[in-house]
PDB file of C-alpha atoms in Angstrom:
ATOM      1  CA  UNK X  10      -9.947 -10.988  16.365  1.00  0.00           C
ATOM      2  CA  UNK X  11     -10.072 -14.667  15.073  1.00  0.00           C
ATOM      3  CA  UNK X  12     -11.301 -15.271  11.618  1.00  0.00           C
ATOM      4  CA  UNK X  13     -13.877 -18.231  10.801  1.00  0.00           C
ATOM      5  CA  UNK X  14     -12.988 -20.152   7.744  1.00  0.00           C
ATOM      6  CA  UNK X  15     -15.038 -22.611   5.766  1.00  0.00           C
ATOM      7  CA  UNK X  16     -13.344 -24.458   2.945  1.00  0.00           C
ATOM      8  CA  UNK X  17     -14.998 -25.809   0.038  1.00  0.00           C
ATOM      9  CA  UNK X  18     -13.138 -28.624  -1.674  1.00  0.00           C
ATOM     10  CA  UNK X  19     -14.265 -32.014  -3.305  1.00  0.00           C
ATOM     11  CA  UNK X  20     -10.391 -33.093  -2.742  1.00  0.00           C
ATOM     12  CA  UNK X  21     -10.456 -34.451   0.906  1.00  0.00           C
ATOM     13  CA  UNK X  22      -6.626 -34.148   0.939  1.00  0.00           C
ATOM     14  CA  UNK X  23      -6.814 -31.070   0.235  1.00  0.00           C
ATOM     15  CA  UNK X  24      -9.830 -29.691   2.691  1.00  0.00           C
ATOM     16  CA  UNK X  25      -7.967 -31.656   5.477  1.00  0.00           C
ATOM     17  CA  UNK X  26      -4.963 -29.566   4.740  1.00  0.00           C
ATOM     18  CA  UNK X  27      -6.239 -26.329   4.526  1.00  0.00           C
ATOM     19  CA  UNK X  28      -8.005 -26.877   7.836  1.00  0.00           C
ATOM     20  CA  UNK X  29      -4.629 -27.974   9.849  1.00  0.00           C
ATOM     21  CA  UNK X  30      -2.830 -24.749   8.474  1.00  0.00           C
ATOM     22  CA  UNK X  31      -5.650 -22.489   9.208  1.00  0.00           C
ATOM     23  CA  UNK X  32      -5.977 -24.338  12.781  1.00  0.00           C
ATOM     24  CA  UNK X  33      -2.299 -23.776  13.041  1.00  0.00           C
ATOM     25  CA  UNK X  34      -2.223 -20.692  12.466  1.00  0.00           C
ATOM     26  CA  UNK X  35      -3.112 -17.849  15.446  1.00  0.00           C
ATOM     27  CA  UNK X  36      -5.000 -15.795  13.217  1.00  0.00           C
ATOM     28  CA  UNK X  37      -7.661 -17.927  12.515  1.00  0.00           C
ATOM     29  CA  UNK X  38     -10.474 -19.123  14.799  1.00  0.00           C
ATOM     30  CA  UNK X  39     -13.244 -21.792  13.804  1.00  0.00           C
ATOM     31  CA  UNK X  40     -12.989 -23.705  10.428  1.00  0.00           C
ATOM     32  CA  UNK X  41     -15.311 -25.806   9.170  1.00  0.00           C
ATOM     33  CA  UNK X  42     -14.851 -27.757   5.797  1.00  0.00           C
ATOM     34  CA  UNK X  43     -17.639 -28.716   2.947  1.00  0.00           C
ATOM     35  CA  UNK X  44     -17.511 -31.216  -0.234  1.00  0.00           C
ATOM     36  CA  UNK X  45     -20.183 -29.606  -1.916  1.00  0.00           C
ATOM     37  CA  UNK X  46     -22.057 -26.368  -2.556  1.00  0.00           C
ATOM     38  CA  UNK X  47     -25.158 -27.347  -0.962  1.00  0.00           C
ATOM     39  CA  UNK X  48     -23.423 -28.736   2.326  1.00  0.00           C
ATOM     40  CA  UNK X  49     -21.105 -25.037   1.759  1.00  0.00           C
ATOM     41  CA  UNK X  50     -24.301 -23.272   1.957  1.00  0.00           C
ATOM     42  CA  UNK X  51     -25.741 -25.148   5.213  1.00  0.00           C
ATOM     43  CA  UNK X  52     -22.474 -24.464   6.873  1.00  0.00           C
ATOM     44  CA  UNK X  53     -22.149 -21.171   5.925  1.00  0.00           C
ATOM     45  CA  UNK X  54     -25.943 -20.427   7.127  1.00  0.00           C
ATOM     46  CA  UNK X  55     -24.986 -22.214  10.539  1.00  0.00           C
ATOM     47  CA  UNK X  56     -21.720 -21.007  11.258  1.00  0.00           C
ATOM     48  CA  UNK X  57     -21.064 -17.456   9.692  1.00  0.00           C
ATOM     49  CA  UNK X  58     -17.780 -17.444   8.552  1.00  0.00           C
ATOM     50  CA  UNK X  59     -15.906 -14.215   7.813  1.00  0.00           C
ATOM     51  CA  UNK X  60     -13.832 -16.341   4.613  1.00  0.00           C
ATOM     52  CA  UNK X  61     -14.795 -18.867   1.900  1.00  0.00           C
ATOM     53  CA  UNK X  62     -11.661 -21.097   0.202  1.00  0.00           C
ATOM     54  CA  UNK X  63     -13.522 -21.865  -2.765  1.00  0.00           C
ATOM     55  CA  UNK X  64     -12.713 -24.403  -5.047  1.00  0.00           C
ATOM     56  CA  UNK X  65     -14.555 -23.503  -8.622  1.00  0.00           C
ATOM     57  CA  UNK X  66     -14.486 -27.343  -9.784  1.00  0.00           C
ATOM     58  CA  UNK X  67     -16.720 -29.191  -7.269  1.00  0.00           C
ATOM     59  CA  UNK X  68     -16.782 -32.601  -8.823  1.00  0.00           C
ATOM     60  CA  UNK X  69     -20.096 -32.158 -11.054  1.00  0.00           C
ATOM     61  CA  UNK X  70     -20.939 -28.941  -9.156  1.00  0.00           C
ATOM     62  CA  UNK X  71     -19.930 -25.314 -10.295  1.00  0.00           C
ATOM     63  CA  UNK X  72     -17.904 -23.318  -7.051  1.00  0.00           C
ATOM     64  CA  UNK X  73     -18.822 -19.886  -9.002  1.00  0.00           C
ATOM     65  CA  UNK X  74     -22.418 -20.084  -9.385  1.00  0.00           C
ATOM     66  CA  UNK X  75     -22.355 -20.866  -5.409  1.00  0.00           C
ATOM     67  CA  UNK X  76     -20.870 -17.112  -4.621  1.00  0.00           C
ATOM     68  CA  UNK X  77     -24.474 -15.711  -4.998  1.00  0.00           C
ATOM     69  CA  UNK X  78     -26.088 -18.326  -2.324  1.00  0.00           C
ATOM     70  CA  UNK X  79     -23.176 -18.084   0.312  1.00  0.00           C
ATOM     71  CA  UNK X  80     -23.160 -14.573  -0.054  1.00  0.00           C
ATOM     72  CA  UNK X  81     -27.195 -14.473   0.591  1.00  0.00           C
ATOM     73  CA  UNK X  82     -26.933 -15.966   3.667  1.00  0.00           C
ATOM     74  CA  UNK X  83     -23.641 -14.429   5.060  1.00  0.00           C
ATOM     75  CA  UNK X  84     -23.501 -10.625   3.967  1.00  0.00           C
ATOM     76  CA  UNK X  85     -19.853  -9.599   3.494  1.00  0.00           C
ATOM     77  CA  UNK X  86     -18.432 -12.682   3.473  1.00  0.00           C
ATOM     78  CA  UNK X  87     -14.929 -12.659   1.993  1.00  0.00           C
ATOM     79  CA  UNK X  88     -14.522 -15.625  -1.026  1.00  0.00           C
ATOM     80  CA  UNK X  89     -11.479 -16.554  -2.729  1.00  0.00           C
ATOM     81  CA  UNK X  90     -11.491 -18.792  -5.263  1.00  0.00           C
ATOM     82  CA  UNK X  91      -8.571 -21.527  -5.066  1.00  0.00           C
ATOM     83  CA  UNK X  92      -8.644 -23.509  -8.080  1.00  0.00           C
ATOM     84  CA  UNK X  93      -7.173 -25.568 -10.755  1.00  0.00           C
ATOM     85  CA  UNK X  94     -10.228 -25.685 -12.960  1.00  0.00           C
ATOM     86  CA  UNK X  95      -9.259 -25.156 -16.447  1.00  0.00           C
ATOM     87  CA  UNK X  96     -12.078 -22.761 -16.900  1.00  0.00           C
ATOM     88  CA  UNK X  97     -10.959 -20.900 -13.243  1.00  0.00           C
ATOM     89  CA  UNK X  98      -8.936 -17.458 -13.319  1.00  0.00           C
ATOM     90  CA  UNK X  99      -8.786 -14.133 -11.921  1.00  0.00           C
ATOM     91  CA  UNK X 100     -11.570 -13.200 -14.235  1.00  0.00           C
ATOM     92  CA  UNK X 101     -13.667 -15.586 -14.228  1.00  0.00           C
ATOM     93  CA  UNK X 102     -13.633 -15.880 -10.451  1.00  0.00           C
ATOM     94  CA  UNK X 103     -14.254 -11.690 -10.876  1.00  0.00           C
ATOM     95  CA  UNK X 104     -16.858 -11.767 -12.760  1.00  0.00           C
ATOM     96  CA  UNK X 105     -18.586 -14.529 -10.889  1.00  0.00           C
ATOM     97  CA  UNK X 106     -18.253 -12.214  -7.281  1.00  0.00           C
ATOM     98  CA  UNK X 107     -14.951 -13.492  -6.187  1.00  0.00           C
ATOM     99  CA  UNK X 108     -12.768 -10.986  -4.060  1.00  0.00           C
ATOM    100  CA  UNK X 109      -9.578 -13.285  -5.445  1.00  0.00           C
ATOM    101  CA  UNK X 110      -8.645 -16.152  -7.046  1.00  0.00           C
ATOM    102  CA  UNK X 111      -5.779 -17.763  -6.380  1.00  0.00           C
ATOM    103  CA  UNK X 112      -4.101 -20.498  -8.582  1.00  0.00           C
ATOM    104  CA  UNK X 113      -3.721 -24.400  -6.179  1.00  0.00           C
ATOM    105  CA  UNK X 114      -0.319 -25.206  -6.114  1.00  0.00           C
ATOM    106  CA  UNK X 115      -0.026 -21.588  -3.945  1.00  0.00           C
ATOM    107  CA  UNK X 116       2.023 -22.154  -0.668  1.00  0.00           C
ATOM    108  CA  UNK X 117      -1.088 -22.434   1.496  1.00  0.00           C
ATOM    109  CA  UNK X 118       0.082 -20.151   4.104  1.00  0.00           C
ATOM    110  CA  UNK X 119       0.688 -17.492   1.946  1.00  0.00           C
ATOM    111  CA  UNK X 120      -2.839 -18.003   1.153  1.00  0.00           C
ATOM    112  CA  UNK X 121      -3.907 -17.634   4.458  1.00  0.00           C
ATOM    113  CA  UNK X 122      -1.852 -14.608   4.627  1.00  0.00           C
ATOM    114  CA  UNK X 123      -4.518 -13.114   1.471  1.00  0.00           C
ATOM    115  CA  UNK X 124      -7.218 -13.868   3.128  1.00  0.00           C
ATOM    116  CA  UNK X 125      -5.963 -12.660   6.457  1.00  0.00           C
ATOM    117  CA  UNK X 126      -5.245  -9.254   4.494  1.00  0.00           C
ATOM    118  CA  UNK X 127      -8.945  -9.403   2.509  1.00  0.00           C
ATOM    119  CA  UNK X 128     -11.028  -9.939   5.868  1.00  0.00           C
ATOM    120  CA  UNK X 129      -9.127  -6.839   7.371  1.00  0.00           C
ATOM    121  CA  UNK X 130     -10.020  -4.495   4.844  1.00  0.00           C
ATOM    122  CA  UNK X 131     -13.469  -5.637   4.736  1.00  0.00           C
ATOM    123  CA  UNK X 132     -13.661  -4.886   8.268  1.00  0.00           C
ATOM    124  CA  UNK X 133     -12.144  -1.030   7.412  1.00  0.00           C
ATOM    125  CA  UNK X 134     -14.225  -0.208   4.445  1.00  0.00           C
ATOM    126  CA  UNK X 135     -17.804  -1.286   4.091  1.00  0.00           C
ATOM    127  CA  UNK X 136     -18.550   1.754   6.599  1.00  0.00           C
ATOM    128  CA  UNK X 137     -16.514   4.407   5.246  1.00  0.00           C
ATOM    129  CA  UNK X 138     -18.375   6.851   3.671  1.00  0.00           C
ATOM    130  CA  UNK X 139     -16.266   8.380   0.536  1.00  0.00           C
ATOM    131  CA  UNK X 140     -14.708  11.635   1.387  1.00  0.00           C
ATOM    132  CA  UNK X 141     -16.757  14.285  -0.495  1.00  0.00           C
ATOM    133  CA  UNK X 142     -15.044  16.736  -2.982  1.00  0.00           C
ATOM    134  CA  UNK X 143     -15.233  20.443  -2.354  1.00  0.00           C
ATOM    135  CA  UNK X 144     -15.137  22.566  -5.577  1.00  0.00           C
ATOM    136  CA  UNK X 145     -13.477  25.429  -4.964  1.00  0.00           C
ATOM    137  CA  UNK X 146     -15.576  28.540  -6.742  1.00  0.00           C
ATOM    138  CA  UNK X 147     -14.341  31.734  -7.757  1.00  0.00           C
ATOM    139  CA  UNK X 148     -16.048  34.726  -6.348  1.00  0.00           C
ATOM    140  CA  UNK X 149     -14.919  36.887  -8.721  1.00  0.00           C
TER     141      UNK X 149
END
């Protein structure tokens, strides 16, 4: 199974370069690219990614705040956070609904290789049910 990106970067440079790598690379299908969070959004809604490269500084715009809206309209999509925002970090990106955050400057195919490792365990776990515990009981 390929996996659809969408990258959201207000670097052109940079969205141009993610997109050749992930293009590149046999693991990934479809990948669309957005400058902004409201053009993220529309793509998202129109394509239905399985990943979001998420940069948290979008010019004037805030990457974080857009997890909730790209998450509304594609359920289980995987977001990491690739950013050099001062104000961007594994917490932050946490604690705004991030799976990961990931520092720029990363070797981009390694960063492939996260997300490549996130969207598979998505895939495994949002259906398995938690084993249930047995208490053992004395019968005395």
């Amino acid at each position: 199974m390929t996996i659809s990106l969408l990258v959201v970067d207000d670097q052109l440079s940079l969205r141009r370069l993610l997109e050749v790598v992930a293009r590149e690379d046999g693991r990934f299908g479809p990948v669309v690219c957005a400058a902004g969070v409201a053009e993220a959004v529309r793509l998202a809604e129109a394509h239905r990614p399985s990943a979001v490269l998420l940069d948290a500084g979008l010019g004037s715009e805030d990457g974080l705040a857009a997890i909730g809206g790209l998450r509304a309209v594609v359920p289980g999509l995987v977001v990491v956070v690739f950013s050099s925002a001062p104000y961007a970090d594994h917490d932050s990106a946490k604690a705004a609904g991030a799976d990961l955050f990931v520092a720029k400057g990363t070797d981009p195919d390694l960063l492939l290789d996260q997300v490549v490792q996130l969207v598979h365990s998505h895939e495994r776990s949002p259906e398995v049910a938690e084993p249930q515990r047995v208490r053992a009981t004395s019968t005395g």
